Amino acid sequence: MTALEKAYEGYMDRDWAVYTDSLHDARTNIDVIRGLGHDPDRMGRELEVLYLTGEELLVSAFTFLGKPWEMHMYYELAEYYLTVFPSQILTRDAEYLPPDVDLLEVFPLPEENAESAMEEFSKAMDIYGRLTGGGGSGVDMLYRAAIACQRGDATRARLYTQLARKEGGVWIVPHADSLERQIAERCG
C-alpha cells in the first residue's frame, strides 16, 4: 500500500520516475506476497493479493489518461479484483488530475471516433466512481470539454466545463477554470 500511495503522489506531482518506480515496487511486493507458499493464513493472504492487485490496477490506469479504451480496460480489471471493499488509496475525495495540468494536452483529440471515445471515457469513469465511493465526478465532462474545444466547438466545450463544476468536487474547479481560459484562447 505504501508503494501505491507513493505512486499516486508521484502522479499528482507529475514525477514520472517516482510514479513508475513505485508501481514497479508495488508489483514486486504483490508478487512476493503471492509467492509466500502455504501457511495457516493462506486465505487471508490470497484476499490481500486480490485487493492489492485491484489497487495497483487503479493507480496504473493513470498511465492511460488520454486513452479511454485502455483506461476502461484497467478499471474493469480493477473492479474484478476489488469486489468486496472500495479503494483505500483513491477515495471519493482524492483528486483525479494533477494541479496545473494542461487538459488539452492530457486529453488529446482521439484519432478514432471522438464520440465513441467520449462514451468510453464516461463508462471508465463510472467504474472508477464505483471503486472509489464516488471519486472522479466531473472528469468525464472535462474530457468532453477538451475534445469539444479541439473540434472547434467552444459553446459545447463551455457547457461541459459548467457540468464538470456541478458534478465534481472542489478540486475540479481550478481545472474547469483553466480549461475555460484555454477554450477562450484556442477555441474562440
PDB file of C-alpha atoms in Angstrom:
ATOM      1  CA  MET A   1       0.000   0.000   0.000  1.00  0.00           C
ATOM      2  CA  THR A   2       2.856   2.370   0.770  1.00  0.00           C
ATOM      3  CA  ALA A   3       4.347   1.908  -2.703  1.00  0.00           C
ATOM      4  CA  LEU A   4       0.938   2.512  -4.306  1.00  0.00           C
ATOM      5  CA  GLU A   5       0.383   5.638  -2.215  1.00  0.00           C
ATOM      6  CA  LYS A   6       3.814   6.862  -3.309  1.00  0.00           C
ATOM      7  CA  ALA A   7       2.945   6.100  -6.960  1.00  0.00           C
ATOM      8  CA  TYR A   8      -0.236   8.185  -6.642  1.00  0.00           C
ATOM      9  CA  GLU A   9       1.774  11.022  -5.088  1.00  0.00           C
ATOM     10  CA  GLY A  10       4.254  10.763  -7.982  1.00  0.00           C
ATOM     11  CA  TYR A  11       1.357  11.001 -10.437  1.00  0.00           C
ATOM     12  CA  MET A  12      -0.073  14.058  -8.670  1.00  0.00           C
ATOM     13  CA  ASP A  13       3.377  15.691  -8.617  1.00  0.00           C
ATOM     14  CA  ARG A  14       3.900  14.697 -12.280  1.00  0.00           C
ATOM     15  CA  ASP A  15       7.074  12.938 -11.227  1.00  0.00           C
ATOM     16  CA  TRP A  16       7.010  10.023 -13.649  1.00  0.00           C
ATOM     17  CA  ALA A  17      10.151   8.407 -12.230  1.00  0.00           C
ATOM     18  CA  VAL A  18       8.557   8.158  -8.763  1.00  0.00           C
ATOM     19  CA  TYR A  19       5.274   7.004 -10.309  1.00  0.00           C
ATOM     20  CA  THR A  20       6.776   4.200 -12.400  1.00  0.00           C
ATOM     21  CA  ASP A  21       9.364   3.120  -9.815  1.00  0.00           C
ATOM     22  CA  SER A  22       6.708   2.950  -7.096  1.00  0.00           C
ATOM     23  CA  LEU A  23       4.356   0.955  -9.329  1.00  0.00           C
ATOM     24  CA  HIS A  24       7.215  -1.461 -10.020  1.00  0.00           C
ATOM     25  CA  ASP A  25       7.878  -1.770  -6.268  1.00  0.00           C
ATOM     26  CA  ALA A  26       4.181  -2.417  -5.625  1.00  0.00           C
ATOM     27  CA  ARG A  27       4.016  -5.135  -8.291  1.00  0.00           C
ATOM     28  CA  THR A  28       7.168  -6.752  -6.906  1.00  0.00           C
ATOM     29  CA  ASN A  29       5.775  -6.709  -3.364  1.00  0.00           C
ATOM     30  CA  ILE A  30       2.445  -8.165  -4.506  1.00  0.00           C
ATOM     31  CA  ASP A  31       4.346 -10.990  -6.231  1.00  0.00           C
ATOM     32  CA  VAL A  32       6.318 -11.624  -3.033  1.00  0.00           C
ATOM     33  CA  ILE A  33       3.106 -11.886  -1.011  1.00  0.00           C
ATOM     34  CA  ARG A  34       1.604 -14.149  -3.688  1.00  0.00           C
ATOM     35  CA  GLY A  35       4.599 -16.489  -3.536  1.00  0.00           C
ATOM     36  CA  LEU A  36       4.823 -16.944   0.229  1.00  0.00           C
ATOM     37  CA  GLY A  37       3.741 -20.563  -0.039  1.00  0.00           C
ATOM     38  CA  HIS A  38       1.405 -22.491   2.191  1.00  0.00           C
ATOM     39  CA  ASP A  39       0.710 -21.263   5.678  1.00  0.00           C
ATOM     40  CA  PRO A  40      -2.259 -21.118   8.067  1.00  0.00           C
ATOM     41  CA  ASP A  41      -3.271 -17.661   6.828  1.00  0.00           C
ATOM     42  CA  ARG A  42      -3.320 -18.603   3.143  1.00  0.00           C
ATOM     43  CA  MET A  43      -6.913 -17.441   2.524  1.00  0.00           C
ATOM     44  CA  GLY A  44      -6.251 -14.064   4.099  1.00  0.00           C
ATOM     45  CA  ARG A  45      -3.127 -13.647   2.007  1.00  0.00           C
ATOM     46  CA  GLU A  46      -4.937 -14.583  -1.198  1.00  0.00           C
ATOM     47  CA  LEU A  47      -7.629 -11.997  -0.482  1.00  0.00           C
ATOM     48  CA  GLU A  48      -4.924  -9.436   0.243  1.00  0.00           C
ATOM     49  CA  VAL A  49      -3.227 -10.194  -3.093  1.00  0.00           C
ATOM     50  CA  LEU A  50      -6.521  -9.760  -4.954  1.00  0.00           C
ATOM     51  CA  TYR A  51      -7.234  -6.483  -3.204  1.00  0.00           C
ATOM     52  CA  LEU A  52      -3.724  -5.114  -3.740  1.00  0.00           C
ATOM     53  CA  THR A  53      -3.849  -6.115  -7.407  1.00  0.00           C
ATOM     54  CA  GLY A  54      -7.055  -4.119  -7.789  1.00  0.00           C
ATOM     55  CA  GLU A  55      -5.476  -1.100  -6.110  1.00  0.00           C
ATOM     56  CA  GLU A  56      -2.413  -1.420  -8.360  1.00  0.00           C
ATOM     57  CA  LEU A  57      -4.594  -1.519 -11.481  1.00  0.00           C
ATOM     58  CA  LEU A  58      -6.454   1.618 -10.369  1.00  0.00           C
ATOM     59  CA  VAL A  59      -3.240   3.568  -9.880  1.00  0.00           C
ATOM     60  CA  SER A  60      -1.702   2.151 -13.069  1.00  0.00           C
ATOM     61  CA  ALA A  61      -4.652   3.352 -15.141  1.00  0.00           C
ATOM     62  CA  PHE A  62      -3.404   6.944 -14.852  1.00  0.00           C
ATOM     63  CA  THR A  63      -0.810   5.894 -17.441  1.00  0.00           C
ATOM     64  CA  PHE A  64      -3.671   5.766 -19.956  1.00  0.00           C
ATOM     65  CA  LEU A  65      -5.444   9.007 -19.083  1.00  0.00           C
ATOM     66  CA  GLY A  66      -5.798  10.172 -22.705  1.00  0.00           C
ATOM     67  CA  LYS A  67      -6.606   6.665 -23.955  1.00  0.00           C
ATOM     68  CA  PRO A  68     -10.154   5.863 -22.848  1.00  0.00           C
ATOM     69  CA  TRP A  69     -10.288   2.281 -24.161  1.00  0.00           C
ATOM     70  CA  GLU A  70      -7.157   1.249 -22.271  1.00  0.00           C
ATOM     71  CA  MET A  71      -8.224   3.138 -19.159  1.00  0.00           C
ATOM     72  CA  HIS A  72     -11.629   1.447 -19.255  1.00  0.00           C
ATOM     73  CA  MET A  73      -9.963  -1.972 -19.507  1.00  0.00           C
ATOM     74  CA  TYR A  74      -7.799  -1.271 -16.429  1.00  0.00           C
ATOM     75  CA  TYR A  75     -10.823  -0.109 -14.430  1.00  0.00           C
ATOM     76  CA  GLU A  76     -12.791  -3.217 -15.440  1.00  0.00           C
ATOM     77  CA  LEU A  77      -9.926  -5.409 -14.269  1.00  0.00           C
ATOM     78  CA  ALA A  78      -9.645  -3.422 -11.030  1.00  0.00           C
ATOM     79  CA  GLU A  79     -13.374  -3.906 -10.492  1.00  0.00           C
ATOM     80  CA  TYR A  80     -12.891  -7.648 -10.832  1.00  0.00           C
ATOM     81  CA  TYR A  81     -10.290  -7.626  -8.042  1.00  0.00           C
ATOM     82  CA  LEU A  82     -11.927  -5.047  -5.762  1.00  0.00           C
ATOM     83  CA  THR A  83     -15.143  -6.960  -5.287  1.00  0.00           C
ATOM     84  CA  VAL A  84     -15.541  -6.544  -1.533  1.00  0.00           C
ATOM     85  CA  PHE A  85     -14.012  -3.232  -0.464  1.00  0.00           C
ATOM     86  CA  PRO A  86     -13.597   0.103  -2.239  1.00  0.00           C
ATOM     87  CA  SER A  87     -10.170   1.554  -2.841  1.00  0.00           C
ATOM     88  CA  GLN A  88      -8.364   2.921   0.189  1.00  0.00           C
ATOM     89  CA  ILE A  89      -5.847   4.878  -1.893  1.00  0.00           C
ATOM     90  CA  LEU A  90      -8.183   6.504  -4.390  1.00  0.00           C
ATOM     91  CA  THR A  91     -11.234   7.663  -2.491  1.00  0.00           C
ATOM     92  CA  ARG A  92     -14.153   9.941  -3.252  1.00  0.00           C
ATOM     93  CA  ASP A  93     -12.151  12.937  -2.040  1.00  0.00           C
ATOM     94  CA  ALA A  94      -8.917  12.073  -3.864  1.00  0.00           C
ATOM     95  CA  GLU A  95      -8.040  14.430  -6.679  1.00  0.00           C
ATOM     96  CA  TYR A  96      -8.125  12.747 -10.050  1.00  0.00           C
ATOM     97  CA  LEU A  97      -5.976  15.204 -12.007  1.00  0.00           C
ATOM     98  CA  PRO A  98      -2.644  16.755 -11.042  1.00  0.00           C
ATOM     99  CA  PRO A  99      -2.724  20.502 -10.355  1.00  0.00           C
ATOM    100  CA  ASP A 100      -1.878  22.863 -13.210  1.00  0.00           C
ATOM    101  CA  VAL A 101      -2.155  20.157 -15.850  1.00  0.00           C
ATOM    102  CA  ASP A 102      -2.885  21.205 -19.449  1.00  0.00           C
ATOM    103  CA  LEU A 103      -6.112  19.332 -20.156  1.00  0.00           C
ATOM    104  CA  LEU A 104      -5.866  19.865 -23.911  1.00  0.00           C
ATOM    105  CA  GLU A 105      -2.523  18.096 -23.761  1.00  0.00           C
ATOM    106  CA  VAL A 106      -3.635  15.353 -21.359  1.00  0.00           C
ATOM    107  CA  PHE A 107      -6.867  14.750 -23.305  1.00  0.00           C
ATOM    108  CA  PRO A 108      -5.791  14.824 -26.957  1.00  0.00           C
ATOM    109  CA  LEU A 109      -8.333  14.621 -29.760  1.00  0.00           C
ATOM    110  CA  PRO A 110      -8.687  10.894 -30.432  1.00  0.00           C
ATOM    111  CA  GLU A 111      -7.612   9.581 -33.799  1.00  0.00           C
ATOM    112  CA  GLU A 112     -10.593   7.246 -33.639  1.00  0.00           C
ATOM    113  CA  ASN A 113     -14.212   8.314 -33.403  1.00  0.00           C
ATOM    114  CA  ALA A 114     -14.346  11.164 -30.853  1.00  0.00           C
ATOM    115  CA  GLU A 115     -17.958  10.409 -29.881  1.00  0.00           C
ATOM    116  CA  SER A 116     -17.052   6.804 -29.155  1.00  0.00           C
ATOM    117  CA  ALA A 117     -14.007   7.923 -27.156  1.00  0.00           C
ATOM    118  CA  MET A 118     -16.149  10.229 -25.015  1.00  0.00           C
ATOM    119  CA  GLU A 119     -18.622   7.426 -24.324  1.00  0.00           C
ATOM    120  CA  GLU A 120     -15.783   5.056 -23.429  1.00  0.00           C
ATOM    121  CA  PHE A 121     -14.256   7.644 -21.074  1.00  0.00           C
ATOM    122  CA  SER A 122     -17.631   8.103 -19.356  1.00  0.00           C
ATOM    123  CA  LYS A 123     -18.002   4.333 -18.918  1.00  0.00           C
ATOM    124  CA  ALA A 124     -14.495   4.156 -17.457  1.00  0.00           C
ATOM    125  CA  MET A 125     -15.267   6.972 -15.022  1.00  0.00           C
ATOM    126  CA  ASP A 126     -18.493   5.239 -13.956  1.00  0.00           C
ATOM    127  CA  ILE A 127     -16.425   2.212 -12.913  1.00  0.00           C
ATOM    128  CA  TYR A 128     -13.845   4.453 -11.230  1.00  0.00           C
ATOM    129  CA  GLY A 129     -16.652   6.101  -9.271  1.00  0.00           C
ATOM    130  CA  ARG A 130     -17.967   2.740  -8.065  1.00  0.00           C
ATOM    131  CA  LEU A 131     -14.485   1.660  -6.959  1.00  0.00           C
ATOM    132  CA  THR A 132     -13.729   4.890  -5.111  1.00  0.00           C
ATOM    133  CA  GLY A 133     -17.064   5.645  -3.481  1.00  0.00           C
ATOM    134  CA  GLY A 134     -17.891   8.391  -5.988  1.00  0.00           C
ATOM    135  CA  GLY A 135     -14.434   9.693  -6.872  1.00  0.00           C
ATOM    136  CA  GLY A 136     -13.624  11.359 -10.164  1.00  0.00           C
ATOM    137  CA  SER A 137     -17.019  13.004 -10.579  1.00  0.00           C
ATOM    138  CA  GLY A 138     -16.991  15.557 -13.362  1.00  0.00           C
ATOM    139  CA  VAL A 139     -13.766  14.375 -15.003  1.00  0.00           C
ATOM    140  CA  ASP A 140     -15.659  12.886 -17.932  1.00  0.00           C
ATOM    141  CA  MET A 141     -17.225  16.317 -18.522  1.00  0.00           C
ATOM    142  CA  LEU A 142     -13.757  17.889 -18.579  1.00  0.00           C
ATOM    143  CA  TYR A 143     -12.725  15.240 -21.098  1.00  0.00           C
ATOM    144  CA  ARG A 144     -15.743  16.109 -23.253  1.00  0.00           C
ATOM    145  CA  ALA A 145     -14.947  19.829 -22.938  1.00  0.00           C
ATOM    146  CA  ALA A 146     -11.351  19.287 -24.058  1.00  0.00           C
ATOM    147  CA  ILE A 147     -12.484  17.221 -27.048  1.00  0.00           C
ATOM    148  CA  ALA A 148     -15.172  19.766 -27.995  1.00  0.00           C
ATOM    149  CA  CYS A 149     -12.594  22.574 -27.856  1.00  0.00           C
ATOM    150  CA  GLN A 150     -10.197  20.659 -30.073  1.00  0.00           C
ATOM    151  CA  ARG A 151     -13.045  20.064 -32.509  1.00  0.00           C
ATOM    152  CA  GLY A 152     -13.688  23.830 -32.603  1.00  0.00           C
ATOM    153  CA  ASP A 153     -16.986  23.791 -30.673  1.00  0.00           C
ATOM    154  CA  ALA A 154     -16.386  26.427 -27.979  1.00  0.00           C
ATOM    155  CA  THR A 155     -20.059  26.609 -26.972  1.00  0.00           C
ATOM    156  CA  ARG A 156     -20.271  22.906 -26.218  1.00  0.00           C
ATOM    157  CA  ALA A 157     -16.853  22.983 -24.512  1.00  0.00           C
ATOM    158  CA  ARG A 158     -18.043  25.733 -22.146  1.00  0.00           C
ATOM    159  CA  LEU A 159     -21.236  23.797 -21.419  1.00  0.00           C
ATOM    160  CA  TYR A 160     -19.215  20.733 -20.440  1.00  0.00           C
ATOM    161  CA  THR A 161     -16.953  22.745 -18.109  1.00  0.00           C
ATOM    162  CA  GLN A 162     -20.072  24.052 -16.353  1.00  0.00           C
ATOM    163  CA  LEU A 163     -21.382  20.498 -15.988  1.00  0.00           C
ATOM    164  CA  ALA A 164     -17.991  19.435 -14.597  1.00  0.00           C
ATOM    165  CA  ARG A 165     -18.274  22.148 -11.931  1.00  0.00           C
ATOM    166  CA  LYS A 166     -21.740  20.907 -10.930  1.00  0.00           C
ATOM    167  CA  GLU A 167     -20.775  17.224 -10.803  1.00  0.00           C
ATOM    168  CA  GLY A 168     -17.245  17.446  -9.446  1.00  0.00           C
ATOM    169  CA  GLY A 169     -15.749  18.205  -6.096  1.00  0.00           C
ATOM    170  CA  VAL A 170     -13.964  21.358  -5.022  1.00  0.00           C
ATOM    171  CA  TRP A 171     -10.701  20.125  -6.565  1.00  0.00           C
ATOM    172  CA  ILE A 172     -12.200  20.194 -10.084  1.00  0.00           C
ATOM    173  CA  VAL A 173     -12.904  23.963 -10.098  1.00  0.00           C
ATOM    174  CA  PRO A 174      -9.319  25.085 -10.882  1.00  0.00           C
ATOM    175  CA  HIS A 175      -9.222  22.572 -13.753  1.00  0.00           C
ATOM    176  CA  ALA A 176     -12.510  23.893 -15.139  1.00  0.00           C
ATOM    177  CA  ASP A 177     -11.227  27.483 -14.782  1.00  0.00           C
ATOM    178  CA  SER A 178      -8.017  26.625 -16.596  1.00  0.00           C
ATOM    179  CA  LEU A 179      -9.841  24.811 -19.359  1.00  0.00           C
ATOM    180  CA  GLU A 180     -12.255  27.732 -19.817  1.00  0.00           C
ATOM    181  CA  ARG A 181      -9.273  30.066 -20.304  1.00  0.00           C
ATOM    182  CA  GLN A 182      -7.865  27.660 -22.904  1.00  0.00           C
ATOM    183  CA  ILE A 183     -11.251  27.487 -24.628  1.00  0.00           C
ATOM    184  CA  ALA A 184     -11.341  31.304 -24.858  1.00  0.00           C
ATOM    185  CA  GLU A 185      -7.766  31.425 -26.216  1.00  0.00           C
ATOM    186  CA  ARG A 186      -7.816  28.453 -28.572  1.00  0.00           C
ATOM    187  CA  CYS A 187     -11.420  27.761 -29.496  1.00  0.00           C
ATOM    188  CA  GLY A 188     -12.998  31.188 -29.700  1.00  0.00           C
TER     189      GLY A 188
END
